[in-house]
C-alpha positions as MATLAB code, in Angstrom:
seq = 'XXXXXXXXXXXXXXXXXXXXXXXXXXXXXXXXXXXXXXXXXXXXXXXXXXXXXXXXXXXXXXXXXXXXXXXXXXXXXXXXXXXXXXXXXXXXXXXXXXXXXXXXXXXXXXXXXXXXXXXXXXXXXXXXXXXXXXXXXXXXXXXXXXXXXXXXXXXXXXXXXXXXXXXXXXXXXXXXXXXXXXXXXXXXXXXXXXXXXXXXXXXXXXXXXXXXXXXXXXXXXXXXXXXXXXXXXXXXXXXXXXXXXXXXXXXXXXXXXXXXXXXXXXXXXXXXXXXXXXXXXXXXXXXXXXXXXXXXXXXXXXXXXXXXXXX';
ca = [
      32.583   31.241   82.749;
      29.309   30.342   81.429;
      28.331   33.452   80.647;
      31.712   34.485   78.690;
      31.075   31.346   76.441;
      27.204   32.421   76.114;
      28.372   36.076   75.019;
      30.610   34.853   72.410;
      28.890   32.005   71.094;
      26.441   34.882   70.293;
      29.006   36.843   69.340;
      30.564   35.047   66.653;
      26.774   34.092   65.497;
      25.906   37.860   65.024;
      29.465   37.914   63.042;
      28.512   35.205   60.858;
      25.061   36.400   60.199;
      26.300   39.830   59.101;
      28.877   38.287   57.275;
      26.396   36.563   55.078;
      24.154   39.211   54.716;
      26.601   41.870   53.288;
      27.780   39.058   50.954;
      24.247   38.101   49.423;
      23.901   42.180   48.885;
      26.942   42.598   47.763;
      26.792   40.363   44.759;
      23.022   41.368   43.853;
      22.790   43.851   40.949;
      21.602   47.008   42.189;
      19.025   47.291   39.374;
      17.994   44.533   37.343;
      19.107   45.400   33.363;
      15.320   44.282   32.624;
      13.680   46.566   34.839;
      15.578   49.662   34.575;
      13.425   52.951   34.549;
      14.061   53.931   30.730;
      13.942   50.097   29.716;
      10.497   49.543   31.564;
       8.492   53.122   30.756;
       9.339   52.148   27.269;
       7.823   48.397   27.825;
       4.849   50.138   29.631;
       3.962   52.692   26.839;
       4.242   49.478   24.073;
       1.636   47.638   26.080;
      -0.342   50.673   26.539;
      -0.978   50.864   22.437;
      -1.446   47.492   22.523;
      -4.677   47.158   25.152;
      -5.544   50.472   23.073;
      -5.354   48.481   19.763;
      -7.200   45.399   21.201;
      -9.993   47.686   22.872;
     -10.633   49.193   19.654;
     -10.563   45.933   17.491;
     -13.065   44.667   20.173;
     -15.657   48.157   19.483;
     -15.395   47.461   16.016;
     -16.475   43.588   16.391;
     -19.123   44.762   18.267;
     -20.753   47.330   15.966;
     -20.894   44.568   13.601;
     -22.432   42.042   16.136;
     -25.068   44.714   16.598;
     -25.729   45.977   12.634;
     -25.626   41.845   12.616;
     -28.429   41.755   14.930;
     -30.391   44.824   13.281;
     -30.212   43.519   10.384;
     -31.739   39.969   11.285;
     -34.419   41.518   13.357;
     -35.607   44.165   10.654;
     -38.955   43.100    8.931;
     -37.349   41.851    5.880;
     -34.612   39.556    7.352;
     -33.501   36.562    5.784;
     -33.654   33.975    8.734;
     -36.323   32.291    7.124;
     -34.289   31.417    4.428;
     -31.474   29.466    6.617;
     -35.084   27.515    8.270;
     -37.120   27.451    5.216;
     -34.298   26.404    2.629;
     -33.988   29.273    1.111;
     -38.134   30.086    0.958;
     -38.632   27.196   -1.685;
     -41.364   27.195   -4.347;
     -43.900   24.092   -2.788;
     -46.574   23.344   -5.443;
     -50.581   22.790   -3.898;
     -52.045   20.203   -5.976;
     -55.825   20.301   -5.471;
     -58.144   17.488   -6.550;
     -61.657   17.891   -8.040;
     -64.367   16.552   -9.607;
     -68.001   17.230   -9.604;
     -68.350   19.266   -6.582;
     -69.061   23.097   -6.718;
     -68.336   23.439   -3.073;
     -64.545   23.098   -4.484;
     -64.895   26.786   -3.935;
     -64.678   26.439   -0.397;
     -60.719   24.952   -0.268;
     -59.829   26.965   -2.882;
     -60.959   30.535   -0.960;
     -59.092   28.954    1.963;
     -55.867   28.364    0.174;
     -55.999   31.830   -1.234;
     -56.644   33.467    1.804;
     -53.582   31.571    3.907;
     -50.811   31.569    1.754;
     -48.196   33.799    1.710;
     -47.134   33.906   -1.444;
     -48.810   32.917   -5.192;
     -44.994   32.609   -6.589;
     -44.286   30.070   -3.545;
     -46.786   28.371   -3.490;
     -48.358   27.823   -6.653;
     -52.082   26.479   -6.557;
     -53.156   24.157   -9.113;
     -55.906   22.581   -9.399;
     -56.864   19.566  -11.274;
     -60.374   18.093  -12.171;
     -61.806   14.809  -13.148;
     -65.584   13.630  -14.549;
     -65.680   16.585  -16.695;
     -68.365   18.424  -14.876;
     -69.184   21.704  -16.727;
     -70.313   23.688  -13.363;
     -67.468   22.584  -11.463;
     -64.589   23.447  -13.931;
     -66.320   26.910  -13.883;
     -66.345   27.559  -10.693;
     -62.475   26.606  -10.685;
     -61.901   28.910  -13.924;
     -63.657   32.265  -12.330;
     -60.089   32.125  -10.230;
     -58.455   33.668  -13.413;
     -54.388   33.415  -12.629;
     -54.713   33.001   -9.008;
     -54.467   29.421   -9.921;
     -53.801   26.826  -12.613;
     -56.768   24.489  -13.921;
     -55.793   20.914  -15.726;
     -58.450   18.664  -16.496;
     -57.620   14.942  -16.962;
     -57.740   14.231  -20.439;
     -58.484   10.404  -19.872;
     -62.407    9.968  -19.388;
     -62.726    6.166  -21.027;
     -64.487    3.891  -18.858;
     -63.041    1.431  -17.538;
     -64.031   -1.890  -17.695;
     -64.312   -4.062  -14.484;
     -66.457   -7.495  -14.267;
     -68.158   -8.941  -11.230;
     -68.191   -7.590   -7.698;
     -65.260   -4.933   -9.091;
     -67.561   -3.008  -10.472;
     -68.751   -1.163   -7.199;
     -64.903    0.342   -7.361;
     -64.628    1.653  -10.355;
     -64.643    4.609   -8.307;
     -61.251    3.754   -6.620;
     -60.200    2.865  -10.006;
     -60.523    6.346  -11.269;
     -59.197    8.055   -8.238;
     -56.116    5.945   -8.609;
     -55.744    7.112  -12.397;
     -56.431   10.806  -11.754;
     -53.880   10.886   -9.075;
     -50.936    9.342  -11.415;
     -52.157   11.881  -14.061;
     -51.915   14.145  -12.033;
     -48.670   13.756  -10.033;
     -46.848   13.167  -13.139;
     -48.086   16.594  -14.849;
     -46.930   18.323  -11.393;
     -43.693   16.725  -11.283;
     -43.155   16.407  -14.904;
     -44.196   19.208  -16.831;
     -44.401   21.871  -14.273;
     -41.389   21.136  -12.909;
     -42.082   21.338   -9.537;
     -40.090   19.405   -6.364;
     -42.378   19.088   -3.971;
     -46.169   19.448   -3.776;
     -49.056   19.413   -1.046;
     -51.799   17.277   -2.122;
     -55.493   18.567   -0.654;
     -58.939   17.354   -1.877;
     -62.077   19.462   -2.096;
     -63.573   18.125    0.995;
     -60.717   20.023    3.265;
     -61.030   22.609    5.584;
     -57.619   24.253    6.151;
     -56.558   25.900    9.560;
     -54.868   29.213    8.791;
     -50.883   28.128   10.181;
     -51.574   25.369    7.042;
     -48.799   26.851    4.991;
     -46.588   28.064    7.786;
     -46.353   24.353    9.204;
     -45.959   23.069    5.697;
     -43.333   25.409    5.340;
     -41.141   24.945    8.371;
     -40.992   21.071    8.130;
     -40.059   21.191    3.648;
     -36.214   21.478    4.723;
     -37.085   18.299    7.325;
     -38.656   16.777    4.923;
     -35.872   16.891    1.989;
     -33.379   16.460    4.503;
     -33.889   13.399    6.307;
     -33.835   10.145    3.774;
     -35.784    8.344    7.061;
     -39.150   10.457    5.867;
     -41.840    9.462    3.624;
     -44.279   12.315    3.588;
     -45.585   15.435    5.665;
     -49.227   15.154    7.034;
     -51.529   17.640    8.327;
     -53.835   15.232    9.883;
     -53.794   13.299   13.380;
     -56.267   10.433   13.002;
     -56.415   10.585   16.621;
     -56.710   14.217   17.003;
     -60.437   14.867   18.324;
     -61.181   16.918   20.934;
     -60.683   15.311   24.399;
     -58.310   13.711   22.986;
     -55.036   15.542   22.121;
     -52.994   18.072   24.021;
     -53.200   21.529   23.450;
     -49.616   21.612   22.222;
     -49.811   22.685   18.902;
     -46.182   22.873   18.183;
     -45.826   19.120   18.753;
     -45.292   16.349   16.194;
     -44.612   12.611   15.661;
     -43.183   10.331   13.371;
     -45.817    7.323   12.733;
     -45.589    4.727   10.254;
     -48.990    4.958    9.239;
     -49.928    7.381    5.953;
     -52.268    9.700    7.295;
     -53.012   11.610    4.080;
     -56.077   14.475    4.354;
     -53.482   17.414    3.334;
     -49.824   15.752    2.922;
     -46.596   16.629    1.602;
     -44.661   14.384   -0.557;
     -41.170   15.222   -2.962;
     -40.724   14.841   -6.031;
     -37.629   11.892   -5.060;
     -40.634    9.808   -4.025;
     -42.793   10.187   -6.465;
     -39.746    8.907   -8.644;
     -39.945    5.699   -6.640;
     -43.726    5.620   -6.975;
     -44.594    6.482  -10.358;
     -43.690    3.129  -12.299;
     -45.425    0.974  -10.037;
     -48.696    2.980   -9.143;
     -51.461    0.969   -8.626;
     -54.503    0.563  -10.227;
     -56.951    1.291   -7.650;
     -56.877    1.582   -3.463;
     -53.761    3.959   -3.949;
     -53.884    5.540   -0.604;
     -53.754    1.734    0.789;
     -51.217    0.844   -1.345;
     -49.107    3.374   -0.287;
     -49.100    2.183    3.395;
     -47.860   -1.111    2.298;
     -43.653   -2.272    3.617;
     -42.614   -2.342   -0.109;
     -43.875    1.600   -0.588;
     -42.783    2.795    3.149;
     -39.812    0.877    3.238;
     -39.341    1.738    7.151;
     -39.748    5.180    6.469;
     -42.234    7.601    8.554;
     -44.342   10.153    7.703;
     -44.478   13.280   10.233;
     -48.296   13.977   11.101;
     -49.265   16.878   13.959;
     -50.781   16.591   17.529;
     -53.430   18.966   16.586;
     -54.682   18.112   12.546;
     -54.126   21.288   10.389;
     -57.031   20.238    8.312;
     -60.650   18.434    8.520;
     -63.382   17.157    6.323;
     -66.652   18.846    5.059;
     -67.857   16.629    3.082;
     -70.070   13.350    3.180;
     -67.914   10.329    3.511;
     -66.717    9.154   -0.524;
     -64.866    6.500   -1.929;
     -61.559    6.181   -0.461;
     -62.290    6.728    3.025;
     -63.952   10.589    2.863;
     -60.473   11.768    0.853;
     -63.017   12.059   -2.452;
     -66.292   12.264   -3.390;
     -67.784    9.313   -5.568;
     -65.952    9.813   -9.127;
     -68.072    6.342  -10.247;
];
């Protein structure tokens, strides 16, 4: 008995299974309208032209990534420009007076830079010394010569009188600044003294920190000097640079915005300590180098070895 209701309680399962099964067939499409053969070879050969289209859009983007490339690499590229600011013209404004070993800077500054229509040498002398100004002049066109035009004495009383040499320092620089600025037009300028021996990357760091310079309204001036940079003393990183506070001077870089700011109130005398005070800096740094681009060859002058005695 048990094994008639066993056989068909299975039996009626196996009914009900088939049942079901040739129901769910029998309402399924045979082929689904989407994926019929015509329907989907046609579907196929459309996204075929499509990855052809896309590879060949993707060949042409990179030939021009690589005449891109070729054409940045190639000797006269233009990525300078985008660093450099479009490779602008940066006046040298050398100062003289009565030594004939100005020759020695100026052979320097020749020698390093780049480019005469860059950078632009002038020079400009004070105290009217004969051998010096021809010495400067045997340069021809290779530079500029001004001469200040403002020789009067000037008239100091007491214990003053041992800086009358500061006094004229501080004149020739205004003079001077103002013709650069002024009347030659320029926008920035690197100020060097005839006591400076140059390193030969002096124009290329110059160069690569003008767009810093112009850029960043936190900035006072560009040195080439570290007043701590003796040997011993510094790392041998000469890539690396810091903001300070303090003026360094000895080879500097300065724009013509400042000299705006500067150029009513110039002092009298002591300019270079002037120039360090809050009211001039107004929180602003200058950027000076790890290793000093430049040096002193000279005996020690009036303004702290920058000059030699204009008194």
């Amino acid at each position: 008995m048990r094994k008639r209701s066993f056989i068909l309680i299975v039996s009626l399962a196996l009914i009900s299974w088939g049942g079901v099964t040739y129901h769910l067939f029998s309402q399924r499409p045979l082929v689904s309208r989407a994926l019929r053969p015509g329907k989907l070879r046609t579907q196929l050969d459309q996204l075929e032209q499509e990855l052809q289209a896309q590879v060949a859009a993707n060949a042409e983007l990179l030939n021009n990534l690589r005449h891109l490339k070729d054409k940045l690499n190639a000797p006269d590229n233009k990525t300078e420009a985008v660093v450099l600011g479009d490779n602008p013209t940066i006046a040298v404004l050398l100062f003289a007076c009565n030594r004939i070993t100005v020759k020695r800077p100026i052979d320097q500054l020749l020698k390093y830079r780049p480019s005469k229509e860059r950078f632009p040498l002038i020079v400009s002398q004070d105290c009217n010394h004969a051998v010096t100004a021809n010495v400067i002049k045997s340069y021809g066109n290779q530079l500029t010569h001004i001469q200040q035009p403002d020789q009067s004495d000037i008239p100091l009383v007491g214990k003053q009188k041992k800086f009358k040499g500061y006094y004229k320092i501080a004149r020739h620089y205004g003079w001077a600044l103002n013709k650069t600025f002024h009347d030659f037009m320029y926008d920035s300028v690197i100020i060097v003294e005839d006591d400076l021996e140059l390193s030969p990357d002096f124009f290329e760091y110059f160069a690569a920190l003008h767009g810093i310079l112009r850029s960043d309204p936190t900035l006072f001036c560009v040195s080439a000097w570290n007043d701590n940079g003796k040997a011993g003393l510094v790392a041998d990183s000469p890539e690396l640079l810091y903001r300070s506070d303090f003026f360094p001077g000895l080879g500097w870089m300065m724009t013509k915005d400042i000299w705006l700011e500067l150029q009513t109130k110039w002092p009298a005398t002591f300019w270079d300590d002037w120039i360090r005070q809050p009211e001039q800096r107004k929180d602003r740094a200058c950027i000076r180098p790890e290793i000093s681009r430049t040096k002193t060859f000279g005996k020690i002058g009036v303004s702290n070895g920058l000059f030699l005695r204009e008194a």
